[in-house]
Short mmCIF file of C-alpha atoms in Angstrom, two decimals:
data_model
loop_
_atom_site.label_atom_id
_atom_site.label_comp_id
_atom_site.label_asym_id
_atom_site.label_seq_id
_atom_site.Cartn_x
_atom_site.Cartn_y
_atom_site.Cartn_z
CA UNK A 78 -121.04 77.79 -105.30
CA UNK A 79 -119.15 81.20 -105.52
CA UNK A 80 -118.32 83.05 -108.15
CA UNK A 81 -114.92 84.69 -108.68
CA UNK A 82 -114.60 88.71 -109.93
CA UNK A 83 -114.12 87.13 -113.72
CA UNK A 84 -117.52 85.05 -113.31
CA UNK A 85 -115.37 82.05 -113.19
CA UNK A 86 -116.78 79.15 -110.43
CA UNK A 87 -114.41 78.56 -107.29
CA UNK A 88 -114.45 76.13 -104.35
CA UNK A 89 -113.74 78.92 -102.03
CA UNK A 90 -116.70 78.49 -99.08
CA UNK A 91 -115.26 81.92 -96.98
CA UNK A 92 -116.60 85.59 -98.47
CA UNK A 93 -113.33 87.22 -97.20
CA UNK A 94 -111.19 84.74 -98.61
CA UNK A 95 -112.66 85.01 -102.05
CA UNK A 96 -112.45 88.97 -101.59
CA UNK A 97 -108.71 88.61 -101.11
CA UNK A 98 -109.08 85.94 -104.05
CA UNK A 99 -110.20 88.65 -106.42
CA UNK A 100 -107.58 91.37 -105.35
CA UNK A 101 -104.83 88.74 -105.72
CA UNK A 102 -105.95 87.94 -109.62
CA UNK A 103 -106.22 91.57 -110.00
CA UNK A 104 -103.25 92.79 -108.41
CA UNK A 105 -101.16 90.11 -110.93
CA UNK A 106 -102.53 91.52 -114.13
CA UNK A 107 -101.46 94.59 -112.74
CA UNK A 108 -98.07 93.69 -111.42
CA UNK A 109 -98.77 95.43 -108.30
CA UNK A 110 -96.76 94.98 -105.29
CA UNK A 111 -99.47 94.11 -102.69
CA UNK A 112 -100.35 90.55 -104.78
CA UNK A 113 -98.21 88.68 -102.66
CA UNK A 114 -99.79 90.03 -99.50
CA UNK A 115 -103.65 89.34 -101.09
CA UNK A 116 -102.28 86.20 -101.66
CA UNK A 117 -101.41 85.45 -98.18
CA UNK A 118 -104.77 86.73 -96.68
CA UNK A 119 -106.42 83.88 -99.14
CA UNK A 120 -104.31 81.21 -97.60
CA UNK A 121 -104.45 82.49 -93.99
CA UNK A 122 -108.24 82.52 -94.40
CA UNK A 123 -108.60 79.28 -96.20
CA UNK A 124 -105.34 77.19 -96.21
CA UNK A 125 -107.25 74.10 -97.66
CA UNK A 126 -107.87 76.29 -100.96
CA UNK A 127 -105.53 73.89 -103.72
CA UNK A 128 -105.67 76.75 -106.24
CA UNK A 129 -103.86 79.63 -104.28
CA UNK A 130 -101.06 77.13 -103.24
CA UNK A 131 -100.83 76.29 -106.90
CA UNK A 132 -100.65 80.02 -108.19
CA UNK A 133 -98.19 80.83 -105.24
CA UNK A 134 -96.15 77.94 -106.84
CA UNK A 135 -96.11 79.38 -110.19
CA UNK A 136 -95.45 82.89 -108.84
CA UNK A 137 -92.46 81.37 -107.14
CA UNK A 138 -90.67 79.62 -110.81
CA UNK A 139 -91.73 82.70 -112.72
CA UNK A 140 -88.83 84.60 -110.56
CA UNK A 141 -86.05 82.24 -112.98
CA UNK A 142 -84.13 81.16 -109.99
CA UNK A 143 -82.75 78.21 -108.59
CA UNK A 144 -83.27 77.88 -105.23
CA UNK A 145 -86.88 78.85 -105.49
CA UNK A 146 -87.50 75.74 -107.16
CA UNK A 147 -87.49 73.98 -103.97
CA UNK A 148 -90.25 76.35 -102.14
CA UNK A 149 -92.34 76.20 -105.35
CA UNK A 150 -92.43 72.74 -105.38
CA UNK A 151 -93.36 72.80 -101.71
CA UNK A 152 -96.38 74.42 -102.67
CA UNK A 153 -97.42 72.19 -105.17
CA UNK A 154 -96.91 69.09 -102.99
CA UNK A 155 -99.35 71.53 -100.30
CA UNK A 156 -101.64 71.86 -103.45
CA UNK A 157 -101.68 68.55 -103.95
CA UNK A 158 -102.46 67.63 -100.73
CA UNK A 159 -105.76 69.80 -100.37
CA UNK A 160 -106.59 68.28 -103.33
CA UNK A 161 -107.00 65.04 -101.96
CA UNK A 162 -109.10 66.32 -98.69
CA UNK A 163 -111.00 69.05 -100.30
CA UNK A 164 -113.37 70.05 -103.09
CA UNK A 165 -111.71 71.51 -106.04
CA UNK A 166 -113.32 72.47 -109.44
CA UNK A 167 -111.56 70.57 -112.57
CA UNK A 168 -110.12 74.21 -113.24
CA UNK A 169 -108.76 74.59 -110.13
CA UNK A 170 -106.90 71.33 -110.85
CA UNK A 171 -105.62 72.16 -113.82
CA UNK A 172 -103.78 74.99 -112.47
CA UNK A 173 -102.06 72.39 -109.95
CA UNK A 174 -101.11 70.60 -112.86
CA UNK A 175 -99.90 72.93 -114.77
CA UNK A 176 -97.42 74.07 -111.87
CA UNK A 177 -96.31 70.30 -112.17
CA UNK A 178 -95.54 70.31 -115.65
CA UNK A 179 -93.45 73.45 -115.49
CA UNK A 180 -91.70 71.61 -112.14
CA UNK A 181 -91.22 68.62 -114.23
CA UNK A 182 -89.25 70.96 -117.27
CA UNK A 183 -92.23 71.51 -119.57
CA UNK A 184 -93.00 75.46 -119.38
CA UNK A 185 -95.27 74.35 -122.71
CA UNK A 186 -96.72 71.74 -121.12
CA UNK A 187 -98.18 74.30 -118.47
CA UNK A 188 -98.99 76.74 -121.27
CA UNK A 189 -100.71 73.90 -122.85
CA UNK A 190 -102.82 73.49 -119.58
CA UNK A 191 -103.19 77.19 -119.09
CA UNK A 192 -105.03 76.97 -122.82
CA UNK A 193 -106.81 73.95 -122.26
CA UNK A 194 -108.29 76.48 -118.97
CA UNK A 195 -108.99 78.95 -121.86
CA UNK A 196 -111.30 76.66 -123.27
CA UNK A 197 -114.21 75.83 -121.02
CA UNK A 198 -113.31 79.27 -119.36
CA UNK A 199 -112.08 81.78 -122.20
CA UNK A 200 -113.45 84.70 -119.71
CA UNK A 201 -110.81 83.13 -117.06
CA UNK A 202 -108.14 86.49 -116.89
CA UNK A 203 -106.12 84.74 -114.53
CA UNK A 204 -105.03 81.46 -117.14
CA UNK A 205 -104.77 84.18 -120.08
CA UNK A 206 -102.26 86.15 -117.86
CA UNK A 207 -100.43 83.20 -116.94
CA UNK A 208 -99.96 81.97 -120.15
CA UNK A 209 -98.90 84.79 -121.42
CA UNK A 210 -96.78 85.26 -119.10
CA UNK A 211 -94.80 82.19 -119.71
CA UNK A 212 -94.81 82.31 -123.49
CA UNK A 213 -92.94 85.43 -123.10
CA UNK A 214 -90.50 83.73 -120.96
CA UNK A 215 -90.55 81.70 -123.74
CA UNK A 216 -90.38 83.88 -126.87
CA UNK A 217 -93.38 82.72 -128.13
CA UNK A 218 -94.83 86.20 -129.51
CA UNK A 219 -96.80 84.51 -131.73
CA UNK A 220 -98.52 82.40 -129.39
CA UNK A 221 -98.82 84.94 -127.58
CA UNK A 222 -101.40 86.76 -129.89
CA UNK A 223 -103.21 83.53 -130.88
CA UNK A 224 -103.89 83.07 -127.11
CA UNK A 225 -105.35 86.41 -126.60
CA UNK A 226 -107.20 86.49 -130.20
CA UNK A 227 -108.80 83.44 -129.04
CA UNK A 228 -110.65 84.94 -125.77
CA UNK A 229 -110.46 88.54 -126.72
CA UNK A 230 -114.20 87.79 -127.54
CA UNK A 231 -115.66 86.27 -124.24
CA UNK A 232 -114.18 89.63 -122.34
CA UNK A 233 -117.28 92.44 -123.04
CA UNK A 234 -116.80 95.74 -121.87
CA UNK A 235 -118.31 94.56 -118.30
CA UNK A 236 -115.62 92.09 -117.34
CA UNK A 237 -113.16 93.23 -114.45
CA UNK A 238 -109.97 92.45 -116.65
CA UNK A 239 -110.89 93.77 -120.24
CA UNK A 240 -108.63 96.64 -120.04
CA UNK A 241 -105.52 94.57 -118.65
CA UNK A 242 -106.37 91.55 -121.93
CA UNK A 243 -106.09 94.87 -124.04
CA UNK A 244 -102.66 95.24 -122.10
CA UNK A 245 -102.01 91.94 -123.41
CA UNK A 246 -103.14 92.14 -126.78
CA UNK A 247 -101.13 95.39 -127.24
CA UNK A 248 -97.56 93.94 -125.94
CA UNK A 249 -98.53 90.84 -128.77
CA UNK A 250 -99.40 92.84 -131.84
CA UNK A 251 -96.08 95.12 -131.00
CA UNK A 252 -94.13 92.02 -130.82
CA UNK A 253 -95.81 90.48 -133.84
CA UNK A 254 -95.03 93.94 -136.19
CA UNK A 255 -98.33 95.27 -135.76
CA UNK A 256 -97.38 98.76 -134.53
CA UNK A 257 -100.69 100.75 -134.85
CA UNK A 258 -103.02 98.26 -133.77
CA UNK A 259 -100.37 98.19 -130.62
CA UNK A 260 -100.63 101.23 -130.25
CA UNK A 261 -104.18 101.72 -130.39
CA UNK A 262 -104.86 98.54 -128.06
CA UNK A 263 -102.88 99.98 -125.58
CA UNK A 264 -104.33 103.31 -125.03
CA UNK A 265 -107.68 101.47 -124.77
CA UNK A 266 -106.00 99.57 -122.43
CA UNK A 267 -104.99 102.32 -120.10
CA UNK A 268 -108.06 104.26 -120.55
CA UNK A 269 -109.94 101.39 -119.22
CA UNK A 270 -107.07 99.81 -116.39
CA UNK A 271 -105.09 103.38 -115.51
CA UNK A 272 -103.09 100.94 -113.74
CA UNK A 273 -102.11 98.46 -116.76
CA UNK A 274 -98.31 99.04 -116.07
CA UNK A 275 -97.98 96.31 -119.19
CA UNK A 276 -100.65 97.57 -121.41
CA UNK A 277 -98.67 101.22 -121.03
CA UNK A 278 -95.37 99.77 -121.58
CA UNK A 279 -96.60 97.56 -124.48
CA UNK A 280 -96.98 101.50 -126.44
CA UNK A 281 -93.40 102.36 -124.72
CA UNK A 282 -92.39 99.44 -126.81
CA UNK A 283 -94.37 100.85 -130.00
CA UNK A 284 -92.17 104.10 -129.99
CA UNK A 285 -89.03 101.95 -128.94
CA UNK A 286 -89.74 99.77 -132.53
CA UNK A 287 -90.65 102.70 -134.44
CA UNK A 288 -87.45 105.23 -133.67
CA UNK A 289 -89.88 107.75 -132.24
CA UNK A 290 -88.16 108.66 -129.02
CA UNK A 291 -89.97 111.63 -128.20
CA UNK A 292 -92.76 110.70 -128.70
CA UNK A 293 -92.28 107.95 -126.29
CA UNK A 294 -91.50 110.03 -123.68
CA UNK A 295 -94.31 111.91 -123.76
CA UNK A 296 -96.02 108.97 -123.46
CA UNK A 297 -94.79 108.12 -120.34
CA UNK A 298 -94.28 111.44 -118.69
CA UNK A 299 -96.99 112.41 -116.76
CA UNK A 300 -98.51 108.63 -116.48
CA UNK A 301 -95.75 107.93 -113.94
CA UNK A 302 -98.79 106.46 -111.12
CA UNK A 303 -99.84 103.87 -113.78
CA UNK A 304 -96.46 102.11 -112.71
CA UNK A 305 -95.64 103.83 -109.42
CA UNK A 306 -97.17 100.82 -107.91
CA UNK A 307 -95.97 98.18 -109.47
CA UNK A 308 -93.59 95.20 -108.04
CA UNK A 309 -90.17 95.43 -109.43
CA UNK A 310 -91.64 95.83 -113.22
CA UNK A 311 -91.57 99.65 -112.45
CA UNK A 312 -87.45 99.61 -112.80
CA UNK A 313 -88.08 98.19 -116.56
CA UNK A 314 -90.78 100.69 -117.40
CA UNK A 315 -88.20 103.55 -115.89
CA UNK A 316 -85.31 101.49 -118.46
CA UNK A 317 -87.55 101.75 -121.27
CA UNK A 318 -87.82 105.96 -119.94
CA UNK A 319 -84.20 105.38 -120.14
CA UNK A 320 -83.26 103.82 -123.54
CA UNK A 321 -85.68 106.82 -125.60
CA UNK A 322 -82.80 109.48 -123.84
CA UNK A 323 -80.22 107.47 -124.92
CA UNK A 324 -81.63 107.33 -128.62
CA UNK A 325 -81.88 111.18 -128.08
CA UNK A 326 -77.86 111.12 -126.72
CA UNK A 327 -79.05 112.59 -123.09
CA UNK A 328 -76.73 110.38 -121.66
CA UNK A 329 -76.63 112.26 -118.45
CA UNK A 330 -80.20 111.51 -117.82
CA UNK A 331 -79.60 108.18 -118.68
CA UNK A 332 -77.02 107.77 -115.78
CA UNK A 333 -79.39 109.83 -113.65
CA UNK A 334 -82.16 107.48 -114.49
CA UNK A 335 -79.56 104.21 -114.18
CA UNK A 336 -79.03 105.75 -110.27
CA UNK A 337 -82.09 107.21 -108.95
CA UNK A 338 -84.99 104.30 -110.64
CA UNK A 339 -83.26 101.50 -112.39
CA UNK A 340 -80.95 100.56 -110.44
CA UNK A 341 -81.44 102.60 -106.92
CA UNK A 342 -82.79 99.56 -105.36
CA UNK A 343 -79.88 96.76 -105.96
CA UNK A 344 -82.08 93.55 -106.22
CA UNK A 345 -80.83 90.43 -107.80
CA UNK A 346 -84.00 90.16 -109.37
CA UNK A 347 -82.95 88.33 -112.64
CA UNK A 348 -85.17 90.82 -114.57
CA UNK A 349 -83.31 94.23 -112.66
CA UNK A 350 -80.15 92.44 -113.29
CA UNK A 351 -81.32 92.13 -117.06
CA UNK A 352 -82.39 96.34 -117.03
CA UNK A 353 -78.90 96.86 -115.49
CA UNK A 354 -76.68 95.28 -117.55
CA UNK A 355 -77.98 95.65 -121.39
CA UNK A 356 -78.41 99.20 -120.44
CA UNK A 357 -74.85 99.66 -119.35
CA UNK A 358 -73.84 97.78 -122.05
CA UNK A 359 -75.62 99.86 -124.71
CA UNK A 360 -73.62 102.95 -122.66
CA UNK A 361 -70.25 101.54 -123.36
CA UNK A 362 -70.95 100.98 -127.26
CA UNK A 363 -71.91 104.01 -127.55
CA UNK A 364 -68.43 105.20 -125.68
CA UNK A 365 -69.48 106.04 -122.45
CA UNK A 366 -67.61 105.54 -119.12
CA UNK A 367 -70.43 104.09 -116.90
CA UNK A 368 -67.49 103.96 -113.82
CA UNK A 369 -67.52 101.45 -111.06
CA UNK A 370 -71.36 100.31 -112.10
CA UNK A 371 -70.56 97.02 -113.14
CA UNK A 372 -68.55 96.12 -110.37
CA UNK A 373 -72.27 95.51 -107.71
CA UNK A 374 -74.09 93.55 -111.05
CA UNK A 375 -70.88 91.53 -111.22
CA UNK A 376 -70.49 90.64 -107.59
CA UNK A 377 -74.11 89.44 -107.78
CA UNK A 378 -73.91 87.42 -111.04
CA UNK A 379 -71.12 85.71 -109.84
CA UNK A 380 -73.16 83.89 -107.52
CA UNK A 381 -75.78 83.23 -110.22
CA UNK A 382 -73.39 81.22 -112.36
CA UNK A 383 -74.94 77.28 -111.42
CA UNK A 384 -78.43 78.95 -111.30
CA UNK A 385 -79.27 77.86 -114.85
CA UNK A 386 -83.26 78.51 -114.95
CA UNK A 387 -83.27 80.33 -118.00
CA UNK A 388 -80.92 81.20 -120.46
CA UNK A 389 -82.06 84.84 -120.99
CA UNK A 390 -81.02 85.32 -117.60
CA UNK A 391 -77.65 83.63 -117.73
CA UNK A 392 -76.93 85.63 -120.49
CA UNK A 393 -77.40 89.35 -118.86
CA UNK A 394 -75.01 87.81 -115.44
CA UNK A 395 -72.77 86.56 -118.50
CA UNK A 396 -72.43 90.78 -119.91
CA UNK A 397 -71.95 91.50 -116.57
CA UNK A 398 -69.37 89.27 -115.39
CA UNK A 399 -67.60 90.55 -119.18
CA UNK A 400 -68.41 93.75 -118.43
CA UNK A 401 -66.60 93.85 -114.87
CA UNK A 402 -63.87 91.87 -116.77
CA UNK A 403 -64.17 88.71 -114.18
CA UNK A 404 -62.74 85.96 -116.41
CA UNK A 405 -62.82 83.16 -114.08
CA UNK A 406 -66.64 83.64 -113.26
CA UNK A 407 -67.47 83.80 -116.89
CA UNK A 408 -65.96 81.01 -117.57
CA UNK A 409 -67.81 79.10 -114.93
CA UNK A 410 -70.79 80.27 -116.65
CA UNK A 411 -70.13 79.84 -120.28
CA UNK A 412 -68.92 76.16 -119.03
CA UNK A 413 -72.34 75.88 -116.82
CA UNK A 414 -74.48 76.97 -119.91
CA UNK A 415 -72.29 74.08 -122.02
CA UNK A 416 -73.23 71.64 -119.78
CA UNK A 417 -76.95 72.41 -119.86
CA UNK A 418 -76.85 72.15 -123.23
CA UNK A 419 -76.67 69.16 -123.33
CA UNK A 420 -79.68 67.72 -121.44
CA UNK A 421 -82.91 67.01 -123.30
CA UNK A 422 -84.52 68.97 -120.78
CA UNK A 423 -86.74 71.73 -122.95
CA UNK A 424 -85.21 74.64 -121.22
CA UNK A 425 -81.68 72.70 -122.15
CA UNK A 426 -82.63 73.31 -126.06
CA UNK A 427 -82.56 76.99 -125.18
CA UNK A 428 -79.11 76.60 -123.52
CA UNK A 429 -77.99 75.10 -126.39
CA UNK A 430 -79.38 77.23 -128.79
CA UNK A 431 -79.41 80.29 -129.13
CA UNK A 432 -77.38 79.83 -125.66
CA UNK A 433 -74.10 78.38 -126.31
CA UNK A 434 -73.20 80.39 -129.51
CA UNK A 435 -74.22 83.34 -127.51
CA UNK A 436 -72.89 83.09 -124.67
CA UNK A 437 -69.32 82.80 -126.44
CA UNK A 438 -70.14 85.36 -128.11
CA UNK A 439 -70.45 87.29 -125.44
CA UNK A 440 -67.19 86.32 -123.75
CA UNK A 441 -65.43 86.65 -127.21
CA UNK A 442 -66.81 90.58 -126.85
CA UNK A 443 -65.62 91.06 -123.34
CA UNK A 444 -61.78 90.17 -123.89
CA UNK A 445 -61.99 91.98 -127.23
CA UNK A 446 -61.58 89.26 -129.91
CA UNK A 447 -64.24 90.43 -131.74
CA UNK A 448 -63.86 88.48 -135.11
CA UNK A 449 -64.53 85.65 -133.23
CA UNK A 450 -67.38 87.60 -131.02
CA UNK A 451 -68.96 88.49 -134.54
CA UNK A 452 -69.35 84.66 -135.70
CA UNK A 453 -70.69 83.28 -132.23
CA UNK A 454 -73.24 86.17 -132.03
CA UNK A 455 -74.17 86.02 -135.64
CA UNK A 456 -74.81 82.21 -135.55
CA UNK A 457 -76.86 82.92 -132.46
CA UNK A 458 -79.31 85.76 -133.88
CA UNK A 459 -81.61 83.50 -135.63
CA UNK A 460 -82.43 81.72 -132.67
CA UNK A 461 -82.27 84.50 -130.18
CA UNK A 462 -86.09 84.98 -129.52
CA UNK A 463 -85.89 81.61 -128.15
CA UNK A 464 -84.34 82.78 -125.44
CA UNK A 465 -87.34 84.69 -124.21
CA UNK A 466 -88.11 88.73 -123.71
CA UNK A 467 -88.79 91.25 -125.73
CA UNK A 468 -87.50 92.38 -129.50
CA UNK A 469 -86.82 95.46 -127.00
CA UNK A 470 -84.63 93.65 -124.48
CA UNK A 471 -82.98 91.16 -127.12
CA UNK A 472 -81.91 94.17 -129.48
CA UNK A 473 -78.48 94.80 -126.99
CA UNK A 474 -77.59 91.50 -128.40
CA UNK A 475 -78.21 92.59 -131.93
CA UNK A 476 -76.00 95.52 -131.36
CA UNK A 477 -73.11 93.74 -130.28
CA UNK A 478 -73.46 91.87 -132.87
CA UNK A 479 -73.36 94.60 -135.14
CA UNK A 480 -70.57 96.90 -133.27
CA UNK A 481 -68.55 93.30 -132.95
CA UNK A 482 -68.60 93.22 -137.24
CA UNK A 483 -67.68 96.64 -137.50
CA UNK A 484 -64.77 96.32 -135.39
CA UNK A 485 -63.87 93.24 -136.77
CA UNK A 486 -63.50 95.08 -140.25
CA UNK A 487 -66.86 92.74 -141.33
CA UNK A 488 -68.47 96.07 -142.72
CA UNK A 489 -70.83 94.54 -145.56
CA UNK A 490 -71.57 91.81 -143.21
CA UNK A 491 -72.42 94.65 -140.29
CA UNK A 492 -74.67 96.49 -142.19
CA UNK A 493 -76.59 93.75 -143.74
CA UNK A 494 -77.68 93.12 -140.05
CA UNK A 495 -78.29 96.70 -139.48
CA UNK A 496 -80.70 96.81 -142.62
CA UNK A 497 -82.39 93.61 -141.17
CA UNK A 498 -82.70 94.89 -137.80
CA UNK A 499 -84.08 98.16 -139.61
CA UNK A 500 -86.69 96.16 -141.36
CA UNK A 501 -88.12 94.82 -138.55
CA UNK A 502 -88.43 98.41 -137.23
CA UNK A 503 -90.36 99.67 -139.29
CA UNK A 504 -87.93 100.74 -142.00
CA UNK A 505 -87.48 103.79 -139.36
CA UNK A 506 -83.38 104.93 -138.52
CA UNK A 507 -82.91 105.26 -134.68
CA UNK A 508 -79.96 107.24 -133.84
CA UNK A 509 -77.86 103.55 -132.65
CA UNK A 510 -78.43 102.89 -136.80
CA UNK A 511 -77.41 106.42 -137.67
CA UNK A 512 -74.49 106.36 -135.99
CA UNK A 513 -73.34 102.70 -136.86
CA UNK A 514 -74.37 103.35 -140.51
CA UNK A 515 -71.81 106.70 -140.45
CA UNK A 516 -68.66 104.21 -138.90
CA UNK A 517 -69.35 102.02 -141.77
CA UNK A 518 -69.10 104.68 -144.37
CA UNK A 519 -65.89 106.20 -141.94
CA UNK A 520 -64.72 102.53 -142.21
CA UNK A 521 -65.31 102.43 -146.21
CA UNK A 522 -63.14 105.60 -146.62
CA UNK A 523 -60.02 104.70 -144.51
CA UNK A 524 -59.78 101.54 -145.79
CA UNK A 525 -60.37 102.79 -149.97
CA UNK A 526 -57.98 105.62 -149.11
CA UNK A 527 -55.30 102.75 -147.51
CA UNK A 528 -56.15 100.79 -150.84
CA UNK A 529 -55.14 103.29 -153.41
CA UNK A 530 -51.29 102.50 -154.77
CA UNK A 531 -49.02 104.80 -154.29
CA UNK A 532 -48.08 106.60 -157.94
#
């Protein structure tokens, strides 16, 4: 029997194939580009080989959209099929199943499988990625740290993948509060994977949590090749670049960056649509005429408005459609998301909350009727993680939130929601809470100055 690069046992009978094998586990804990070519070299040299068919599945539902559900499932029928002509290991199997349970509407009941891997085969990089990987889609931070904490001691500093589980471990301490040990994890995790694109960004999101802008950037400048080959995660790392000049108000760079990285390659990617959007969005709070850019995010999101894979991504084609003021799309969508809501499906629980209240909310915000925007959004914060990403990616939402009280006259209300969000910050003022704190204490003075009788 071979062994794999993680000293995990395979079926896989050809020395090439397992070669490619390797490169394609490797390549996904570094979200390079080339994994999908590896990939295919495993399955051109052994096509009977259940497990690659299975991860090519999973691959395929992790992009959140509809009509890949069809080719995904295609490869798990394939999958399944090898499995009943050819030898598989009871790992390999679970893998196939776990592609099932996420094709059946149970992303936790492949987690579940992914940990049940993680047992018998802690030392297994491939099921740690995976499940972490769908617990973010999830917003599952914290089970995202168990997971890792569980293995973090079967991966010595010989194993092929210790630096990219340090990747890991750093993105779930930063999500969990635990700044410095972030921090510190994902240096390590650099130092030892130079091209642990996650592990990099997990101390992008650090300075992001901790109001240190500049320091941020000089994180990242200068490490630009430990992303420069990644698959389309290289447009978020350049949006995280992005958000630390617009805490420093270089908007200009920001709309450089927006142009030239973010958005100079005009996928419909749900995750480039998601780096688009909140980013322009966080522009136009802060008063900034962003021009004609919503107008090619709009034309794609309305096509996106039946998808309905994941509400994180309905919402960003929701801001867009809002943002490009196309009423009739958005209320497709908000009426799409409504629907969903209602299925006992588990990914329907997520439509209908945080989903529904947010995604009025959001159309509320777009056509200006912001008291009403205020309530929906409010009602939907405590639930909002549920809707997957980052504290990072879900804080645009928290902002209009906050800018939707404040223009709504909801002042106290505002800035009881700014000191939370603070909180959870580190106690550390970023320039958004600077300035929002300043337009409540403008809004204080007009309206005690409006309030005094007239002698």
């Amino acid at each position: 029997m071979k062994f794999d690069i993680f000293g995990t046992p395979t079926s896989l009978i050809n020395e090439k194939a397992l070669l490619a094998w390797n490169d394609t586990m490797l390549g996904f804990l570094a979200h390079a580009a080339v994994t999908p070519e590896h990939l295919g070299k495993v399955l051109e040299v052994e096509p009977g080989f259940a497990h690659a068919h299975a991860l090519k599945g999973l691959f395929y539902v992790l992009l959140g959209r509809r009509e890949m559900l069809e080719t995904a499932t295609d490869s798990y029928v394939t999958a399944r099929g090898e499995l009943a002509q050819n030898d598989a290991t009871a790992r390999e199997r679970k893998y196939v199943d776990a592609l099932g349970a996420w094709l059946d509407g149970s992303p936790s009941g492949a987690v579940a499988l992914f940990e049940d891997i993680l047992q018998t085969h802690p030392q297994d990089a491939l099921a740690m990625k995976l499940s972490h990987a769908v617990r973010f889609v999830l917003g599952d931070a914290a089970g995202m740290r168990r997971s890792i904490e569980r293995v973090l001691p079967a991966y010595g500093t010989d194993h092929a993948a210790r630096g990219y589980l340090l990747g890991c471990h750093a993105f779930a301490l930063e999500e969990t509060g635990d700044y410095e040990k972030a921090e510190i994890a994902g240096r390590q995790a650099l130092w030892m994977a130079p091209d642990d694109a996650w592990g990099l960004h997990a101390v992008a999101h650090v300075h992001d949590m901790t109001a240190n802008s500049r320091k941020g950037l000089d994180w990242l400048t200068g490490r630009e090749a430990a992303w420069s080959h990644c698959n389309n995660f290289r447009y978020h790392v350049w949006w995280h670049k992005a958000l630390m000049h617009l805490d420093l108000g270089q908007l200009d760079t920001v709309l450089d960056l927006y142009d030239t990285q973010i958005r100079n390659d005009q996928t419909d990617d749900y995750r480039d649509i998601s780096n688009a959007t909140s980013l322009l969005m966080r522009l136009e709070l802060e008063g900034v005429n962003v021009g004609d850019r919503w107008e090619e995010l709009s034309d794609i999101c309305a096509t996106r408005t039946e998808d309905g894979c994941l509400i994180f991504a309905d919402l960003h084609y929701l801001m867009a459609l809002t943002g490009d003021r196309k009423p009739d799309a958005t209320a497709r969508l908000v009426q799409r998301i409504a629907k969903d809501a209602k299925s006992n499906c588990e990914m329907g629980s997520r439509m209908s909350d945080p989903g529904m209240a947010a995604a009025q909310g959001l159309e509320a915000f777009g056509e200006a009727r912001f008291d009403e925007a205020f309530a929906n959004l409010a009602q939907a914060r405590d639930g909002m993680h549920r809707a997957g990403g980052s504290h990072a990616q879900r804080d645009v939402f928290e902002r209009m939130t906050i800018d939707a009280g404040i223009r709504a006259g909801y002042l106290d209300q505002a800035e009881a929601i700014l000191d939370d969000r603070q909180s959870k910050r580190a106690g550390r003022e970023d320039g958004y809470a600077a300035n929002r704190r300043a337009l409540i204490a403008s809004g204080r003075t007009a309206y005690d100055s409006t309030s005094v009788p007239a002698e």
